[in-house]
Amino acid sequence: MSEQREMKEASPGYRTVTIFVAGIAVIALVALVTVGVLQNKPLPQKYKYGIVMDAGSSHTALYIYQWPAEKDNNTGRVTQTDSCRVDGPGISSYASNPRGAGESLGDCMLKARQAVPSSRHGETPLYLGATAGMRLLNIENASASDAVFQAVEAALHSSPFSFRGARILSGQEEGAFGWVTVNYLDDRLTQGQETTGALDLGGASTQISFVSARFDGTESPHNLMTFRLYGNDYNLYTHSYLCYGKDQALRKMLALQTASGPTSLSDPCFHPGYIRTRDYSELYASPCVARSKPQASPRNFTLKGTGDFDSCRTAVKKIFDFSKCNFSRCSFNGVFQPELQGSFGAFSAYYFVLDFLNLTDTSAPMETIKDKLREYCATPWADMQRQHPSTKVKYLAEYCFSGTYILTLLTEGYNFTADTFKEITIIRKIKGSDAGWTLGYMLNLTNMIPAEAPDAPPAAPRRLRVHHGAHGPAAGGPSPLHHLHPQQDSVLQPAQDRMS
Ligand SMILES: Nc1nc2c(ncn2[C@@H]2O[C@H](COP(=O)(O)OP(=O)(O)OP(=O)(O)O)[C@@H](O)[C@H]2O)c(=O)[nH]1
Ligand SMILES: [Ca+2]
């Protein structure tokens, strides 16, 4: 046996084969290295990207989305890969220093350049949408809001991305795109499943959107958004309440209590022992409360907490007007709202506040929720600070108010009952993507949601088919490169505009 092997190893034929194989291996290796070095090109990117900046009233956030390149314009799932929170306040706070608004975006733009492969920069669409903070600034001082937009546009034009415009979203768009996002991420649109409603609570405005079988827009046309997605038609009820985001709602409540210009205010929505000096001109510096500013008042007042949930509810309830309704049914302030239908996803401040308060379980009995809030609000401020040393003081001070406001808005405002309250799910993200209007906005502007189901007979153009008003862009037309005033040139149009 060993003799045989020795003979084989020593044979000239065996040696030739070994040399031949080794030679081939060396040539192949050299060829591979040469090709690699000569080409020195990155591998083709498998993904495409899109960026949306959410210029909210309280802060700006940037979201980066990606989708498989070969499924562009199709049903390829778009997901959020990254996000960035801009330091400092929302862009509407830069009215007296517009350049600062543009500069504030710098860090997040840098992060976006690093997150998106450079070979894709030039083709990556970048949008900025502003919401209630800029709506308010536009009402208060249109030239200041224009100056802020100019600064923001200059900053975004200088980025390597394909900047497609900065504009104020209408309240209807904000509500409808939030609804699109939630239902897209939940896979409810392609399947033609029952959809879920969307509840968004911002700093300056709040939106409620849901599909209602009982609503065809006859009663209150501007609350109707109609569109066709993946072969299904939807009648969406949506309303945005300006000044009912949680920061403006707090202003409204404080304004009602300081109408006579007192030097001191005992407020049940703040913890016992909480004390803070508030400036009258700062409190009333918003179109939401400006008209109720006291004629004569001192410079400041002292705000003292008493931590009483039940009195807080009474105080909060006063910012809602339930006295008039010219429709068959209303939520509040004379706004039409059809009967609530189906499940709801509640995000943004609904999540921040209820998550902090450990109240995201909406199946808990209403009395338990109230008891927890009662106990929470009554906790002395010193204890709160001791228990939550790393929580931002402004947030910590306001959770009692915010929790009470959310409960009041949902039950008394929107008419959720002990039964329907259970239908609300408090969400921050769905499958890794933040719930909010930004994804729906991008899907629409990049034609990424087809009107017809992919396997249906050809229907051109493949675009989220919504009804356009007189100012609506042509389907597939270029996106606006300049900021626009509310209600103009929005792709989704309320039915009222459509008929005008
Ligand atoms: N507790 C807590 N509150 C937050 C956090 N982020 C934002 N908020 C507050 O929650 C409220 C809503 O925040 P956003 O949803 O970002 O509001 P926005 O988009 O700036 O405002 P709108 O333009 O009205 O939509 C504001 O009062 C914020 O100050 C957070 O991480 N924790
Ligand atoms: Ca918002």
XYZ file of C-alpha atoms and ligand atoms in Angstrom:
533
model
C 0.000 0.000 0.000
C 2.671 2.525 1.034
C 4.840 1.308 -1.767
C 2.037 2.033 -4.219
C 1.650 5.595 -2.889
C 5.352 6.238 -3.134
C 5.258 5.149 -6.744
C 2.291 7.394 -7.512
C 3.867 10.431 -5.876
C 7.071 9.935 -7.646
C 5.500 9.453 -11.097
C 6.177 12.288 -13.647
C 2.430 12.379 -14.650
C 1.335 13.195 -11.129
C 3.911 16.013 -10.834
C 2.759 17.581 -14.116
C -0.874 17.695 -12.961
C 0.109 19.278 -9.641
C 2.145 21.999 -11.372
C -0.682 22.644 -13.836
C -3.328 23.053 -11.096
C -1.061 25.327 -9.047
C -0.387 27.436 -12.132
C -4.099 27.863 -12.865
C -4.720 28.868 -9.235
C -2.004 31.530 -9.319
C -3.306 32.959 -12.631
C -6.866 33.075 -11.296
C -5.730 34.865 -8.138
C -3.700 37.407 -10.087
C -6.647 38.009 -12.429
C -9.017 38.555 -9.507
C -6.709 41.012 -7.775
C -6.062 42.893 -11.055
C -9.758 43.238 -11.840
C -10.432 44.416 -8.296
C -7.614 46.973 -8.322
C -8.277 48.258 -11.847
C -12.011 48.652 -11.410
C -11.832 49.973 -7.861
C -15.535 50.756 -8.155
C -18.092 50.288 -5.411
C -20.541 47.483 -5.881
C -23.803 48.622 -7.449
C -26.189 49.896 -4.792
C -29.160 47.697 -4.171
C -31.254 50.457 -2.622
C -32.683 53.820 -3.466
C -33.281 56.512 -0.880
C -35.581 59.389 -0.045
C -35.346 62.028 2.698
C -38.155 63.969 4.377
C -37.705 66.706 6.938
C -40.587 67.199 9.345
C -40.472 70.843 10.385
C -42.849 70.619 13.343
C -43.794 73.367 15.764
C -41.594 72.058 18.562
C -38.679 70.623 16.595
C -37.472 69.436 13.207
C -36.684 65.803 12.459
C -35.139 64.191 9.394
C -36.150 60.735 8.176
C -34.259 58.612 5.666
C -36.193 55.959 3.757
C -34.890 53.201 1.505
C -36.413 50.708 -0.896
C -35.044 48.024 -3.227
C -33.808 49.703 -6.423
C -35.307 47.136 -8.765
C -38.734 47.520 -7.194
C -38.768 51.262 -7.736
C -42.218 52.543 -8.592
C -43.742 49.314 -7.464
C -44.916 47.697 -4.298
C -41.376 47.332 -2.903
C -41.549 47.991 0.767
C -40.205 51.348 1.806
C -38.619 51.379 5.248
C -37.061 53.999 7.454
C -33.336 53.378 7.820
C -32.307 56.362 9.876
C -33.578 59.500 11.543
C -32.069 62.605 13.078
C -33.495 65.083 15.523
C -32.416 68.673 14.891
C -31.071 70.385 18.012
C -33.038 73.375 19.235
C -36.602 74.508 18.552
C -38.771 74.227 15.441
C -38.059 76.497 12.450
C -41.004 78.759 13.312
C -39.079 79.860 16.417
C -36.470 81.510 14.184
C -38.782 84.324 13.024
C -36.352 86.989 14.275
C -33.248 85.087 13.118
C -34.186 83.267 9.875
C -30.587 82.338 9.063
C -30.495 80.374 12.293
C -33.294 78.163 10.942
C -31.160 77.142 7.952
C -28.052 76.673 10.073
C -29.909 74.507 12.577
C -30.352 71.808 9.918
C -26.602 71.412 9.337
C -25.862 68.492 11.667
C -28.737 66.355 10.420
C -27.845 67.109 6.788
C -24.330 65.888 7.510
C -25.723 62.739 9.049
C -27.864 62.187 5.942
C -24.776 62.526 3.702
C -23.106 59.809 5.692
C -26.153 57.545 5.822
C -26.957 57.612 2.085
C -24.261 56.098 -0.181
C -22.594 58.939 -2.071
C -23.309 57.356 -5.459
C -27.018 57.871 -4.697
C -26.836 61.448 -3.345
C -27.712 63.240 -6.564
C -30.829 61.200 -7.267
C -32.117 61.089 -3.676
C -35.199 63.291 -3.328
C -35.237 65.625 -0.319
C -38.457 67.252 0.867
C -39.232 69.550 3.765
C -42.768 69.858 5.066
C -43.720 72.319 7.770
C -46.777 71.958 9.951
C -48.666 73.944 12.564
C -45.800 76.096 13.889
C -45.278 77.596 10.423
C -49.045 77.775 9.832
C -49.267 79.954 12.929
C -46.232 82.070 12.000
C -47.706 82.520 8.531
C -50.946 83.811 10.084
C -49.081 86.061 12.496
C -46.316 87.391 10.255
C -46.236 86.181 6.662
C -43.006 87.953 5.752
C -41.223 86.355 8.700
C -42.447 82.931 7.594
C -41.241 83.668 4.025
C -37.824 84.653 5.366
C -37.578 81.423 7.354
C -38.446 79.407 4.237
C -35.860 81.284 2.183
C -33.135 80.448 4.690
C -34.211 76.822 4.935
C -34.380 76.452 1.142
C -30.921 77.965 0.712
C -29.524 75.459 3.204
C -31.210 72.498 1.527
C -30.306 73.607 -2.013
C -26.663 73.486 -1.011
C -26.955 69.825 -0.041
C -25.888 67.120 -2.532
C -29.415 65.700 -2.596
C -32.159 66.435 -5.090
C -34.030 69.082 -3.117
C -37.667 69.048 -4.201
C -39.079 71.904 -2.168
C -40.114 73.149 1.246
C -43.733 74.007 1.945
C -46.426 74.171 4.572
C -48.708 71.137 4.579
C -52.400 71.796 4.958
C -54.005 70.247 8.025
C -55.880 67.831 5.749
C -52.653 66.644 4.155
C -51.009 66.224 7.531
C -53.883 64.051 8.719
C -54.240 62.078 5.480
C -50.516 61.326 5.067
C -50.330 60.144 8.685
C -53.189 57.767 7.887
C -51.413 56.571 4.708
C -48.198 55.920 6.675
C -49.860 53.841 9.363
C -51.879 51.752 6.919
C -48.963 51.300 4.496
C -46.650 50.067 7.267
C -49.377 47.784 8.572
C -49.803 46.288 5.089
C -53.466 47.163 5.097
C -53.543 48.901 1.715
C -52.275 46.180 -0.626
C -54.462 43.621 1.053
C -57.542 45.821 0.778
C -58.079 45.126 4.468
C -60.065 47.238 6.862
C -57.955 50.303 7.557
C -56.976 51.810 10.882
C -57.592 55.421 11.869
C -54.751 57.785 12.776
C -54.474 60.112 15.769
C -51.548 62.547 15.766
C -50.910 64.938 18.656
C -48.304 67.589 17.896
C -47.212 70.669 19.781
C -49.434 73.120 17.912
C -52.090 71.048 16.150
C -53.725 67.656 16.365
C -55.239 65.435 13.668
C -57.886 62.733 13.574
C -58.351 60.672 10.386
C -60.420 57.555 9.734
C -62.410 55.856 7.034
C -66.104 56.199 7.678
C -68.773 54.255 5.845
C -71.271 56.927 6.866
C -69.373 59.870 5.433
C -69.399 60.852 1.778
C -68.521 64.516 2.259
C -72.042 65.834 1.774
C -72.237 67.290 5.244
C -68.791 68.808 5.582
C -66.864 68.582 2.275
C -63.560 69.958 3.527
C -63.235 66.997 5.902
C -63.273 64.500 3.036
C -60.208 63.155 1.265
C -60.872 60.601 -1.453
C -58.238 58.480 -3.094
C -57.603 55.240 -4.863
C -54.736 53.027 -3.665
C -53.840 49.555 -4.973
C -57.223 49.328 -6.655
C -59.311 50.348 -3.633
C -61.257 53.565 -3.172
C -61.188 55.270 0.194
C -63.339 58.010 1.691
C -61.256 59.417 4.487
C -62.629 61.736 7.138
C -59.853 63.981 8.423
C -59.657 67.076 10.577
C -56.751 69.081 11.933
C -57.385 71.274 14.967
C -55.010 74.213 14.909
C -54.091 75.358 18.448
C -55.007 71.981 19.952
C -51.532 70.494 19.896
C -50.447 70.027 23.483
C -48.257 73.156 23.787
C -50.892 75.484 22.377
C -53.632 73.742 24.362
C -51.657 74.464 27.534
C -51.372 78.111 26.515
C -55.126 78.207 25.959
C -55.783 76.768 29.389
C -53.386 79.199 31.093
C -54.862 82.080 29.097
C -58.369 81.274 30.341
C -57.078 81.424 33.895
C -55.119 84.658 33.514
C -57.677 86.741 31.603
C -57.897 89.245 34.457
C -54.104 89.681 34.649
C -53.390 88.252 38.135
C -49.925 88.286 39.713
C -50.304 84.716 40.873
C -52.115 81.636 39.600
C -52.832 78.363 41.408
C -53.092 75.710 38.703
C -54.380 72.173 39.353
C -52.533 70.719 36.334
C -49.096 71.184 37.922
C -47.683 69.206 40.839
C -48.020 70.543 44.414
C -44.887 72.504 45.228
C -44.224 73.400 41.581
C -43.595 77.104 41.274
C -42.477 79.132 38.315
C -42.526 82.737 37.121
C -44.264 83.103 33.773
C -43.963 86.109 31.483
C -47.289 87.494 30.207
C -45.955 88.614 26.839
C -44.321 85.241 26.263
C -47.481 83.300 27.186
C -49.670 85.389 24.890
C -47.197 85.472 21.953
C -49.249 83.100 19.814
C -52.233 83.645 17.514
C -53.972 80.875 19.511
C -54.331 83.159 22.550
C -53.250 86.653 21.431
C -56.794 87.987 21.315
C -57.464 87.140 24.945
C -54.400 88.935 26.288
C -55.405 90.984 29.333
C -55.600 94.721 28.660
C -53.626 95.524 31.776
C -51.381 93.022 33.426
C -48.107 92.936 35.323
C -45.034 91.658 33.507
C -45.136 88.272 35.163
C -47.294 85.971 37.191
C -46.322 83.223 39.562
C -47.612 79.805 38.528
C -48.126 77.494 41.498
C -49.155 73.877 41.156
C -51.893 72.320 43.289
C -51.861 68.854 41.651
C -55.566 68.097 41.499
C -56.566 65.909 38.550
C -60.317 66.495 38.827
C -59.966 70.282 38.895
C -57.411 70.002 36.094
C -59.985 68.187 33.946
C -62.484 70.947 34.620
C -59.925 73.585 33.620
C -58.881 71.654 30.489
C -62.474 71.100 29.414
C -62.987 74.864 29.214
C -60.749 75.151 26.151
C -63.299 73.101 24.179
C -66.490 74.707 22.930
C -69.365 72.238 22.983
C -72.084 74.865 22.672
C -72.688 74.954 18.926
C -73.013 72.406 16.131
C -74.509 73.074 12.709
C -74.167 69.445 11.603
C -75.858 66.213 12.554
C -73.009 65.606 15.000
C -69.852 67.373 16.097
C -66.676 66.792 18.039
C -66.076 70.270 19.464
C -65.802 73.887 18.264
C -68.629 73.186 15.796
C -66.499 70.742 13.786
C -68.340 67.909 12.055
C -67.233 64.397 12.969
C -68.960 61.200 11.869
C -69.359 58.346 14.300
C -66.004 56.781 15.170
C -65.287 53.634 13.205
C -62.719 50.856 13.536
C -59.360 50.742 15.255
C -56.971 53.684 15.712
C -53.232 54.161 15.991
C -52.230 57.111 18.192
C -48.700 58.463 17.867
C -46.335 61.416 18.511
C -47.274 63.101 21.808
C -49.933 60.456 22.538
C -47.012 58.064 22.712
C -44.504 60.333 24.528
C -46.974 61.178 27.272
C -48.866 57.912 27.767
C -45.657 55.892 27.604
C -44.073 58.024 30.332
C -47.211 57.724 32.465
C -47.402 53.940 31.941
C -50.862 54.404 30.474
C -50.443 52.832 27.043
C -52.742 49.939 27.970
C -56.003 51.315 26.601
C -57.887 48.172 27.607
C -57.584 49.207 31.268
C -60.867 50.440 32.727
C -61.325 54.194 32.353
C -61.593 54.531 36.136
C -58.163 52.917 36.565
C -56.656 55.371 34.090
C -58.234 58.279 35.968
C -57.074 56.926 39.342
C -53.520 56.660 38.088
C -53.579 60.219 36.760
C -55.131 61.442 40.019
C -52.307 59.905 41.995
C -49.681 61.089 39.522
C -50.842 64.715 39.499
C -50.969 64.781 43.323
C -47.314 63.691 43.652
C -45.249 66.563 45.086
C -42.954 68.258 42.574
C -39.869 67.600 44.728
C -40.612 63.853 44.609
C -41.088 63.979 40.853
C -37.701 65.591 40.347
C -36.062 63.133 42.698
C -37.615 60.154 40.915
C -36.796 61.407 37.409
C -33.467 63.235 37.618
C -32.674 62.768 33.928
C -36.049 63.787 32.475
C -36.208 67.218 30.847
C -37.786 69.509 33.469
C -40.208 71.058 30.975
C -41.543 67.630 29.987
C -41.672 66.441 33.605
C -43.597 69.514 34.744
C -46.202 69.103 32.012
C -47.059 65.370 32.041
C -49.961 65.883 34.473
C -51.479 68.489 32.172
C -50.660 66.485 29.038
C -52.155 63.237 30.346
C -55.296 65.038 31.439
C -55.508 66.867 28.124
C -55.146 63.640 26.127
C -57.866 61.914 28.116
C -60.199 64.909 27.739
C -59.500 65.325 24.021
C -60.153 61.662 23.291
C -63.243 61.155 25.430
C -65.006 64.509 25.548
C -63.528 65.951 22.342
C -63.624 63.036 19.923
C -66.250 61.047 21.835
C -64.301 57.861 22.474
C -66.285 55.905 25.046
C -65.195 53.313 27.599
C -65.825 50.784 24.814
C -64.219 52.450 21.794
C -61.208 53.659 23.819
C -59.943 50.068 23.703
C -59.711 50.364 19.933
C -56.832 52.825 20.272
C -53.269 51.488 20.106
C -50.551 53.816 21.308
C -47.660 53.519 18.852
C -44.310 55.093 18.175
C -42.978 52.901 15.402
C -44.373 50.246 13.100
C -41.811 47.677 11.943
C -38.987 50.094 12.669
C -40.469 53.134 10.921
C -41.825 56.088 12.886
C -45.548 56.702 12.681
C -46.165 60.196 11.299
C -47.047 61.989 8.070
C -43.556 61.962 6.503
C -43.554 58.493 4.947
C -47.008 58.920 3.408
C -45.910 62.307 2.043
C -42.850 60.823 0.352
C -44.706 57.778 -0.988
C -47.148 60.125 -2.648
C -44.653 62.581 -4.104
C -42.427 59.821 -5.485
C -45.415 57.989 -7.039
C -44.655 54.968 -4.943
C -48.217 53.938 -4.202
C -49.961 52.789 -7.362
C -53.628 53.563 -7.834
C -54.236 50.065 -9.179
C -53.212 46.712 -7.782
C -49.921 45.578 -9.377
C -51.473 42.541 -11.068
C -54.484 44.465 -12.345
C -54.752 45.444 -16.042
C -52.416 48.355 -16.900
C -53.538 51.704 -15.601
C -51.383 54.731 -16.268
C -50.059 56.722 -14.622
C -49.140 54.584 -11.646
C -49.663 57.147 -9.007
C -51.461 57.567 -5.751
C -54.544 58.771 -7.517
C -56.117 61.540 -5.580
C -58.471 64.169 -6.779
C -56.776 67.371 -7.685
C -58.125 70.826 -7.149
C -57.683 73.625 -9.634
C -54.169 74.205 -8.310
C -53.142 70.580 -8.149
C -50.099 69.548 -10.137
C -50.517 67.363 -13.199
C -50.180 63.707 -12.314
C -46.518 62.793 -12.420
C -45.598 66.450 -12.833
C -42.658 68.008 -11.078
C -42.925 68.667 -7.390
C -43.049 72.300 -6.371
C -39.617 73.772 -5.902
C -40.813 76.704 -3.887
C -42.687 76.782 -0.677
C -46.360 77.275 -1.111
C -49.060 78.665 1.014
C -51.395 76.332 2.832
C -54.019 74.700 0.632
C -52.145 75.417 -2.597
C -50.684 72.816 -4.844
C -51.181 69.975 -2.451
C -51.376 66.644 -4.160
C -54.117 65.440 -1.897
C -57.001 67.841 -2.144
C -59.998 68.084 0.108
C -63.215 67.495 -1.777
C -64.353 71.073 -1.227
C -61.421 72.458 -3.220
C -62.060 69.902 -5.884
C -65.521 71.209 -6.442
C -64.593 74.882 -6.367
N -42.113 63.878 26.764
C -41.675 64.070 25.549
N -42.279 64.990 24.826
C -41.840 65.192 23.590
C -40.780 64.452 23.033
N -40.585 64.886 21.770
C -41.481 65.860 21.573
N -42.235 66.049 22.663
C -43.329 66.995 22.868
O -44.510 66.407 22.351
C -45.277 67.375 21.639
C -45.478 66.904 20.246
O -44.234 66.737 19.645
P -44.173 66.531 18.076
O -45.087 65.453 17.702
O -42.743 66.438 17.703
O -44.805 67.927 17.623
P -44.431 68.845 16.376
O -44.374 67.977 15.177
O -43.214 69.634 16.679
O -45.671 69.833 16.344
P -46.812 70.025 15.205
O -46.241 70.970 14.203
O -47.973 70.599 15.932
O -47.097 68.678 14.648
C -44.541 68.692 21.793
O -45.114 69.347 22.894
C -43.127 68.280 22.108
O -42.470 69.238 22.904
C -40.166 63.465 23.833
O -39.243 62.769 23.430
N -40.667 63.320 25.092
Ca -46.019 66.817 14.000
